[in-house]
Tab-separated table of C-alpha atoms in Angstrom:
chain	number	residue	atom	x	y	z
L	1	THR	CA	31.564	43.367	38.490
L	2	ASP	CA	32.555	43.235	34.789
L	3	GLU	CA	36.056	44.051	35.750
L	4	GLY	CA	38.587	42.835	38.264
L	5	HIS	CA	42.428	43.585	39.194
L	6	ILE	CA	45.016	41.951	40.844
L	7	LEU	CA	47.783	43.883	42.740
L	8	PHE	CA	51.045	43.328	43.300
L	9	ASP	CA	52.984	44.718	45.673
L	10	LEU	CA	56.478	45.036	46.093
L	11	GLN	CA	56.628	46.774	49.647
L	12	VAL	CA	54.568	44.958	52.343
L	13	ILE	CA	54.792	44.991	55.540
L	14	GLU	CA	57.042	42.692	57.059
L	15	GLU	CA	58.166	41.860	60.921
L	16	ASP	CA	61.692	44.395	60.104
L	17	LYS	CA	61.526	46.866	57.404
L	18	PRO	CA	63.911	46.045	54.830
L	19	THR	CA	65.179	49.061	52.577
L	20	SER	CA	64.923	48.535	48.773
L	21	ILE	CA	67.670	49.446	46.102
L	22	GLU	CA	65.680	48.385	43.046
L	23	ALA	CA	62.575	46.928	41.941
L	24	SER	CA	60.861	46.569	38.646
L	25	VAL	CA	57.770	44.774	37.255
L	26	LYS	CA	57.569	44.368	33.536
L	27	LYS	CA	54.887	42.662	31.181
L	28	VAL	CA	55.991	40.076	28.738
L	29	ASN	CA	52.793	39.411	27.352
L	30	ASN	CA	49.159	39.746	27.697
L	31	THR	CA	49.419	36.788	29.771
L	32	GLU	CA	52.611	37.011	31.833
L	33	ILE	CA	54.543	39.459	33.955
L	34	GLU	CA	58.125	39.133	35.372
L	35	GLY	CA	59.875	41.101	37.841
L	36	PHE	CA	62.284	41.530	40.861
L	37	VAL	CA	63.177	43.156	44.186
L	38	LYS	CA	66.498	43.917	45.493
L	39	ARG	CA	66.626	44.762	48.940
L	40	VAL	CA	69.190	44.992	52.079
L	41	LEU	CA	68.164	44.331	55.611
L	42	GLY	CA	71.432	44.754	58.098
L	43	TRP	CA	73.580	42.167	57.171
L	44	ASN	CA	71.675	40.282	53.963
L	45	GLU	CA	71.335	41.662	50.760
L	46	TYR	CA	69.318	39.840	48.004
L	47	THR	CA	67.227	39.914	45.044
L	48	LEU	CA	64.110	38.234	44.563
L	49	HIS	CA	62.702	37.400	40.981
L	50	PHE	CA	59.569	36.523	40.204
L	51	VAL	CA	57.446	35.190	36.930
L	52	ALA	CA	53.184	35.002	37.024
L	53	ARG	CA	51.532	33.919	34.303
L	54	PHE	CA	47.404	33.548	33.881
L	55	ASN	CA	44.799	31.447	32.305
L	56	ARG	CA	43.450	34.480	30.438
L	57	GLN	CA	44.660	37.626	29.001
L	58	PHE	CA	44.686	41.016	31.065
L	59	GLU	CA	43.740	44.207	29.097
L	60	THR	CA	45.943	46.707	30.747
L	61	MET	CA	49.044	46.432	32.935
L	62	GLY	CA	49.478	49.963	35.571
L	63	GLY	CA	51.338	50.381	38.618
L	64	TRP	CA	52.549	52.754	41.203
L	65	GLN	CA	56.040	54.126	41.363
L	66	GLY	CA	56.084	56.276	44.951
L	67	SER	CA	52.855	58.240	44.916
L	68	ASP	CA	52.907	58.463	41.572
L	69	ILE	CA	49.925	56.176	39.940
L	70	ILE	CA	50.220	54.910	36.128
L	71	ASP	CA	47.205	54.043	34.485
L	72	LYS	CA	48.920	52.076	31.341
L	73	THR	CA	52.080	50.854	31.211
L	74	ASP	CA	54.723	47.809	30.313
L	75	GLU	CA	57.048	48.464	33.307
L	76	VAL	CA	56.900	50.154	36.595
L	77	ARG	CA	60.498	50.606	38.364
L	78	VAL	CA	62.283	52.351	41.126
L	79	SER	CA	66.190	52.309	41.790
L	80	SER	CA	65.311	53.672	45.501
L	81	ASP	CA	63.438	53.011	48.816
L	82	SER	CA	60.163	53.710	47.360
L	83	ASP	CA	56.771	52.330	47.389
L	84	ILE	CA	56.001	50.011	43.805
L	85	GLY	CA	53.674	47.850	42.674
L	86	ALA	CA	51.606	46.717	39.733
L	87	PHE	CA	48.473	46.143	39.070
L	88	LEU	CA	46.677	43.880	36.136
L	89	LYS	CA	42.773	44.997	34.575
L	90	PHE	CA	41.091	41.885	33.879
L	91	SER	CA	37.458	41.946	31.492
L	92	LEU	CA	35.972	39.141	33.625
L	93	GLY	CA	32.518	38.892	31.686
L	94	ILE	CA	30.398	36.140	33.023
L	95	ASP	CA	33.667	34.051	34.145
L	96	PRO	CA	35.111	35.668	37.533
L	97	VAL	CA	37.561	33.346	38.021
L	98	VAL	CA	41.142	33.916	36.934
L	99	LEU	CA	43.507	31.468	37.575
L	100	MET	CA	47.316	32.639	38.349
L	101	LYS	CA	50.832	30.380	38.393
L	102	THR	CA	53.735	31.907	39.990
L	103	GLY	CA	57.454	31.147	40.323
L	104	ILE	CA	60.140	32.540	42.304
L	105	SER	CA	64.238	32.382	42.529
L	106	TYR	CA	67.179	34.178	44.076
L	107	VAL	CA	69.164	33.536	41.175
L	108	SER	CA	67.322	35.421	38.128
L	109	VAL	CA	63.912	35.874	36.463
L	110	GLU	CA	64.568	32.801	34.081
L	111	GLN	CA	65.246	30.734	37.327
L	112	ALA	CA	61.798	31.663	38.229
L	113	ARG	CA	60.062	30.688	35.512
L	114	LEU	CA	61.854	27.748	35.134
L	115	ASN	CA	60.976	26.861	38.621
L	116	MET	CA	57.067	27.675	37.850
L	117	GLU	CA	57.217	25.665	34.607
L	118	THR	CA	58.636	22.733	36.040
L	119	GLU	CA	56.439	22.429	39.367
L	120	MET	CA	53.265	23.528	37.907
L	121	ASP	CA	52.854	22.914	34.423
L	122	LYS	CA	52.153	19.289	34.973
L	123	PHE	CA	48.682	20.292	36.387
L	124	GLY	CA	47.802	22.567	33.418
L	125	TRP	CA	45.440	25.174	34.590
L	126	ASP	CA	43.290	22.353	37.080
L	127	PHE	CA	43.483	24.216	40.660
L	128	ASP	CA	42.070	21.216	42.127
L	129	ALA	CA	44.936	18.589	40.929
L	130	ALA	CA	47.447	20.963	42.129
L	131	HIS	CA	45.725	21.233	45.275
L	132	MET	CA	45.802	17.912	45.932
L	133	ASN	CA	49.064	17.240	45.044
L	134	ALA	CA	49.836	19.398	47.944
L	135	ARG	CA	47.396	17.869	50.040
L	136	THR	CA	48.674	14.471	49.638
L	137	ILE	CA	52.482	15.495	50.236
L	138	TRP	CA	51.795	16.806	53.388
L	139	ASN	CA	49.275	14.251	54.461
L	140	ASN	CA	52.129	11.615	53.471
L	141	LEU	CA	54.421	13.561	55.536
L	142	LEU	CA	51.683	14.100	58.481
L	143	GLY	CA	50.741	10.703	58.206
L	144	LYS	CA	54.169	9.359	59.228
L	145	ILE	CA	53.185	9.593	62.878
L	146	ASN	CA	49.504	8.088	63.567
L	147	VAL	CA	47.927	9.193	66.626
L	148	GLU	CA	45.105	7.438	68.186
L	149	GLY	CA	42.924	8.358	70.950
L	150	GLY	CA	42.237	11.725	72.731
L	151	SER	CA	40.015	14.250	71.720
L	152	GLU	CA	39.477	15.694	68.032
L	153	THR	CA	40.916	19.067	69.308
L	154	ASP	CA	43.885	17.258	70.529
L	155	LYS	CA	44.295	15.562	67.287
L	156	MET	CA	44.250	19.095	65.482
L	157	LYS	CA	46.539	20.538	67.665
L	158	PHE	CA	49.229	17.855	67.328
L	159	TYR	CA	49.077	18.092	63.514
L	160	THR	CA	49.029	21.380	63.084
L	161	ASN	CA	52.487	21.933	65.324
L	162	LEU	CA	53.744	18.760	63.231
L	163	TYR	CA	52.929	21.051	60.053
L	164	ARG	CA	54.858	23.920	61.677
L	165	ALA	CA	57.925	21.799	62.483
L	166	TYR	CA	58.433	21.389	58.763
L	167	SER	CA	56.964	24.342	57.129
L	168	ALA	CA	58.959	26.849	58.937
L	169	ARG	CA	62.193	25.951	56.811
L	170	THR	CA	63.038	27.039	53.497
L	171	ILE	CA	64.374	25.997	50.100
L	172	TYR	CA	66.530	28.352	48.901
L	173	SER	CA	68.033	26.472	45.666
L	174	ASP	CA	65.825	26.173	42.468
L	175	VAL	CA	64.801	22.942	40.760
L	176	ASN	CA	67.889	22.812	38.564
L	177	GLY	CA	70.021	23.092	41.657
L	178	LYS	CA	71.305	26.751	40.739
L	179	TYR	CA	71.312	28.973	43.929
L	180	THR	CA	72.855	32.664	44.989
L	181	ASP	CA	75.663	31.985	48.195
L	182	MET	CA	76.237	34.348	50.730
L	183	CYS	CA	78.813	36.384	48.735
L	184	GLU	CA	75.577	36.962	46.086
L	185	LYS	CA	77.492	34.262	43.498
L	186	VAL	CA	75.387	31.601	41.835
L	187	ARG	CA	76.442	28.055	42.415
L	188	GLN	CA	75.316	24.851	41.009
L	189	LEU	CA	74.474	21.861	43.242
L	190	ALA	CA	75.589	18.483	42.186
L	191	ASP	CA	72.494	17.018	43.123
L	192	PRO	CA	69.252	19.187	43.196
L	193	ASP	CA	67.344	16.977	44.770
L	194	SER	CA	69.837	17.607	48.067
L	195	PRO	CA	68.772	21.718	47.848
L	196	VAL	CA	70.327	24.341	49.992
L	197	TYR	CA	68.133	25.092	52.905
L	198	GLY	CA	67.238	28.344	55.147
L	199	CYS	CA	65.951	29.343	58.330
L	200	ASP	CA	65.852	31.730	61.014
L	201	ALA	CA	68.312	29.636	63.414
L	202	PHE	CA	68.819	26.283	65.056
L	203	TRP	CA	68.628	27.510	68.450
L	204	MET	CA	66.514	25.461	70.772
L	205	THR	CA	65.948	22.940	67.920
L	206	PHE	CA	68.236	20.563	69.880
L	207	TRP	CA	65.544	19.908	72.328
L	208	ASN	CA	62.929	18.760	69.805
L	209	LEU	CA	62.818	19.237	66.191
L	210	ASN	CA	66.487	17.887	65.481
L	211	GLN	CA	65.176	14.464	67.218
L	212	LEU	CA	62.024	14.909	65.515
L	213	TRP	CA	63.339	15.000	62.184
L	214	GLY	CA	66.135	12.266	62.999
L	215	LEU	CA	63.190	9.945	63.745
L	216	VAL	CA	60.480	10.531	61.322
L	217	THR	CA	61.892	11.636	58.535
L	218	PRO	CA	66.273	10.566	58.413
L	219	ASP	CA	65.938	11.996	54.600
L	220	ILE	CA	65.477	15.242	55.558
L	221	SER	CA	68.038	15.541	58.037
L	222	GLY	CA	70.688	14.055	55.924
L	223	LYS	CA	69.910	16.361	53.080
L	224	TRP	CA	69.731	19.493	56.206
L	225	VAL	CA	73.756	18.468	57.051
L	226	LYS	CA	74.549	18.183	53.241
L	227	SER	CA	73.342	21.920	53.279
L	228	LEU	CA	75.165	23.200	55.952
L	229	LEU	CA	78.307	21.567	54.430
L	230	GLU	CA	77.372	23.250	51.282
L	231	ILE	CA	77.380	26.459	52.827
L	232	TYR	CA	80.209	25.454	54.925
L	233	ASP	CA	82.488	24.891	51.844
L	234	LYS	CA	81.413	27.931	49.782
L	235	GLY	CA	81.495	30.634	52.703
L	236	GLY	CA	84.328	29.144	55.149
L	237	TRP	CA	81.899	28.919	58.301
L	238	LEU	CA	79.188	26.507	59.539
L	239	SER	CA	76.192	28.311	60.047
L	240	ASN	CA	73.871	28.490	62.955
L	241	GLY	CA	70.697	30.317	61.352
L	242	PRO	CA	71.490	30.562	57.456
L	243	GLY	CA	68.556	33.353	56.887
L	244	GLY	CA	69.319	33.914	53.325
L	245	ILE	CA	71.826	31.703	53.411
L	246	GLU	CA	73.988	34.469	54.976
L	247	TYR	CA	75.722	34.331	58.342
L	248	SER	CA	73.598	35.999	60.949
L	249	SER	CA	75.725	35.960	64.161
L	250	ILE	CA	72.726	36.453	66.061
L	251	MET	CA	73.307	33.799	68.817
L	252	VAL	CA	75.720	32.471	70.722
L	253	ALA	CA	77.167	28.873	70.177
L	254	GLU	CA	77.015	26.518	67.274
L	255	HIS	CA	73.613	24.946	67.396
L	256	GLU	CA	73.976	23.274	64.096
L	257	ILE	CA	76.565	20.913	65.341
L	258	PRO	CA	74.284	18.992	67.439
L	259	LEU	CA	72.087	18.459	64.243
L	260	ILE	CA	75.064	17.370	62.021
L	261	VAL	CA	76.575	14.720	64.824
L	262	GLY	CA	72.651	13.514	65.305
């Protein structure tokens, strides 16, 4: 068609439904938007900031606040647990492709923009270059184990699960080492290349994943230990499951200790 829209939905379906406290999407200029959503889920309160930039101008920005739909606006905002989102209208003409870069941060919008520019500006607007960079990074990691014999299906299963053994972990700190701790205080890491990690928990990892990480990627295991000690130094407790860098208190025992000792 001659027109196209990109939607940003800040109240998406999740495993557990969080409560939104406040949220906003704002137009920065005709090629960029920024925003945040502040939420609480059980023991974890956090604010996710984001920036999105496009390779071409959008004509208008609209959105929805609860059940109210706004066709043209520079900002949509709610201060309660309401549905909220934004949509950008593009005039496509003969070129239907719209490219987008995004960045996120738990610290600030400025940090989200820094993350985006640091990680993505080196590719310009070359989608294939960004794609190949991601493939190379994952191939280098997965290629640390070379499987021989067996069927292609067996190899696919193996490498798919090896991928999952690493992708289930999350980096919470920004490219310059800033992060928001368990008391919502902004902190600065001494070494930004050794980030603060998060995950749902360490229960069961002591059977298999701890050994896998230690043997195949001891550098990542070392960074995990530094991350756990950073959380301990700032919060006073070791975390057996640093979800959002908070203390979940879901699982008995301290399964992070075998990881540290290993």
